[in-house]
Short mmCIF file of C-alpha atoms in Angstrom, two decimals:
data_model
loop_
_atom_site.label_atom_id
_atom_site.label_comp_id
_atom_site.label_asym_id
_atom_site.label_seq_id
_atom_site.Cartn_x
_atom_site.Cartn_y
_atom_site.Cartn_z
CA MET A 13 126.66 82.44 137.93
CA ASN A 14 124.21 83.88 140.46
CA TRP A 15 121.42 86.46 140.04
CA ALA A 16 123.62 89.43 140.93
CA GLN A 17 126.16 88.59 138.25
CA ILE A 18 123.45 88.04 135.64
CA ALA A 19 121.85 91.40 136.54
CA ASP A 20 125.24 93.13 136.30
CA VAL A 21 125.96 91.68 132.86
CA LEU A 22 122.45 92.49 131.63
CA GLY A 23 122.77 96.00 133.06
CA MET A 24 126.06 96.48 131.24
CA VAL A 25 124.53 95.36 127.95
CA LEU A 26 121.51 97.64 128.38
CA LEU A 27 123.70 100.56 129.42
CA THR A 28 125.84 100.11 126.32
CA ALA A 29 122.79 99.85 124.05
CA GLY A 30 121.24 102.95 125.63
CA ALA A 31 124.46 104.91 125.24
CA ILE A 32 124.68 103.89 121.57
CA LEU A 33 121.09 105.03 120.97
CA CYS A 34 121.74 108.35 122.69
CA LEU A 35 124.86 108.78 120.56
CA ALA A 36 122.86 108.00 117.42
CA ALA A 37 120.27 110.60 118.46
CA SER A 38 122.94 113.24 118.94
CA LEU A 39 124.49 112.42 115.56
CA GLY A 40 121.05 112.71 113.98
CA LEU A 41 120.63 116.15 115.51
CA LEU A 42 123.90 117.22 113.95
CA ARG A 43 123.52 115.56 110.55
CA PHE A 44 119.84 115.71 109.58
CA PRO A 45 118.92 118.62 107.30
CA ASP A 46 115.66 120.07 108.60
CA LEU A 47 113.52 120.58 111.67
CA LEU A 48 111.23 117.57 111.28
CA THR A 49 113.98 115.02 110.77
CA ARG A 50 116.00 116.51 113.62
CA MET A 51 112.94 116.37 115.82
CA HIS A 52 112.55 112.69 114.95
CA ALA A 53 116.17 112.04 115.88
CA ALA A 54 115.81 113.95 119.12
CA THR A 55 112.78 112.02 120.32
CA LYS A 56 112.53 108.38 119.30
CA PRO A 57 116.07 107.04 119.80
CA GLN A 58 116.59 109.36 122.74
CA VAL A 59 113.56 108.02 124.62
CA LEU A 60 114.52 104.40 124.05
CA GLY A 61 118.14 105.14 124.96
CA VAL A 62 117.19 106.86 128.19
CA LEU A 63 114.81 104.03 129.12
CA LEU A 64 117.52 101.43 128.50
CA VAL A 65 119.95 103.39 130.67
CA LEU A 66 117.34 103.66 133.44
CA VAL A 67 116.66 99.90 133.34
CA ALA A 68 120.40 99.25 133.43
CA VAL A 69 120.85 101.48 136.47
CA GLY A 70 117.86 99.79 138.12
CA LEU A 71 119.45 96.38 137.55
CA ARG A 72 122.69 97.63 139.05
CA THR A 73 121.25 99.30 142.17
CA ARG A 74 118.51 96.71 142.95
CA SER A 75 117.05 98.93 145.65
CA GLY A 76 113.27 99.35 145.83
CA LEU A 77 113.39 103.09 146.41
CA ASP A 78 115.92 103.64 143.64
CA VAL A 79 113.97 101.51 141.17
CA GLY A 80 110.78 103.41 142.01
CA MET A 81 112.53 106.71 141.42
CA LEU A 82 113.94 105.43 138.12
CA MET A 83 110.44 104.35 137.06
CA LEU A 84 109.14 107.85 137.81
CA ILE A 85 111.97 109.36 135.77
CA GLY A 86 111.14 107.04 132.86
CA LEU A 87 107.45 107.86 133.10
CA PHE A 88 108.24 111.58 133.14
CA GLN A 89 110.42 111.14 130.07
CA LEU A 90 107.65 109.27 128.25
CA LEU A 91 105.18 112.03 129.06
CA THR A 92 107.30 115.10 128.35
CA ILE A 93 109.38 114.25 125.30
CA PRO A 94 106.43 113.81 122.88
CA VAL A 95 104.83 117.00 124.17
CA GLY A 96 108.09 118.89 123.75
CA ALA A 97 108.54 117.54 120.23
CA HIS A 98 104.98 118.53 119.39
CA MET A 99 105.56 122.05 120.63
CA VAL A 100 108.81 122.37 118.65
CA GLY A 101 107.08 121.10 115.49
CA ARG A 102 104.17 123.44 116.02
CA ALA A 103 106.44 126.41 116.55
CA GLY A 104 108.39 125.46 113.43
CA PHE A 105 105.18 125.20 111.40
CA ARG A 106 103.87 128.53 112.65
CA THR A 107 107.12 130.38 112.03
CA GLY A 108 107.51 128.99 108.51
CA GLN A 109 110.44 126.68 109.25
CA VAL A 110 108.35 123.74 108.01
CA ALA A 111 106.67 123.85 104.62
CA PRO A 112 102.97 122.93 104.85
CA SER A 113 103.44 120.45 101.99
CA ASP A 114 105.93 118.52 104.17
CA VAL A 115 103.31 117.93 106.84
CA HIS A 116 100.74 115.18 106.54
CA LEU A 117 97.55 116.70 107.86
CA GLY A 118 95.50 113.52 107.86
CA PRO A 119 92.58 112.35 105.75
CA ALA A 120 91.05 115.83 105.52
CA ALA A 121 94.05 116.93 103.41
CA GLY A 122 93.12 114.61 100.56
CA PRO A 123 92.76 115.40 96.88
CA GLY A 124 89.73 117.62 97.41
CA ARG A 125 91.60 119.98 99.68
CA ASP A 126 94.63 121.82 98.41
CA LEU A 127 97.55 122.73 100.64
CA PRO A 128 99.41 126.01 100.28
CA GLU A 129 102.24 125.70 97.81
CA ARG A 130 105.92 125.97 98.66
CA ASP A 131 108.20 128.80 97.64
CA GLY A 132 109.04 128.62 93.97
CA ASP A 133 106.07 126.33 93.20
CA ASP A 134 103.57 129.13 92.64
CA PRO A 135 102.10 128.83 89.15
CA ASP A 136 101.71 132.60 88.83
CA GLY A 137 105.42 133.07 89.50
CA SER A 138 104.96 135.11 92.65
CA ASP A 139 107.46 134.17 95.29
CA ARG A 140 106.00 134.63 98.72
CA GLY A 141 108.36 134.98 101.62
CA VAL A 142 108.46 132.72 104.64
CA GLU A 143 106.86 135.42 106.76
CA ASP A 144 103.86 135.68 104.44
CA ARG A 145 103.32 131.94 104.45
CA GLY A 146 103.54 131.83 108.23
CA VAL A 147 100.81 134.44 108.61
CA GLU A 148 98.52 132.54 106.25
CA ASP A 149 99.10 129.27 108.08
CA ARG A 150 98.38 130.84 111.42
CA ASP A 151 95.12 132.33 110.13
CA ARG A 152 94.03 129.16 108.35
CA PRO A 153 91.08 127.44 110.08
CA ARG A 154 91.96 124.17 111.78
CA ASP A 155 89.86 121.04 111.57
#
């Protein structure tokens, strides 16, 4: 078995693994219940799946120019997918699609600092709408 055959077999294995990860990401987008879990499914397995597919194609082509272009595509994917997920999460938080209690805000959100309560959890029985909560979150000072 020479180097070309080994690279072809390894490329086939990586291509299959990347396709399975991309399929798992798409199933997660369809099956997960809310924005944050769908965002998780759309980013982490998708990035790894795309990178595995790019490595597999690079092993198959074995051309310097093609491998360089594939590396740029992978780098662009690594840079843009987290930013896109952040923007989707931020838009979901600002429009009230994500409850503030579902978001971990870091050490500043400890026991001394209360988060806004979710619908139906208000002790006074008032049920604020999603629109009201979104306005409060947008006006809340950020640390």
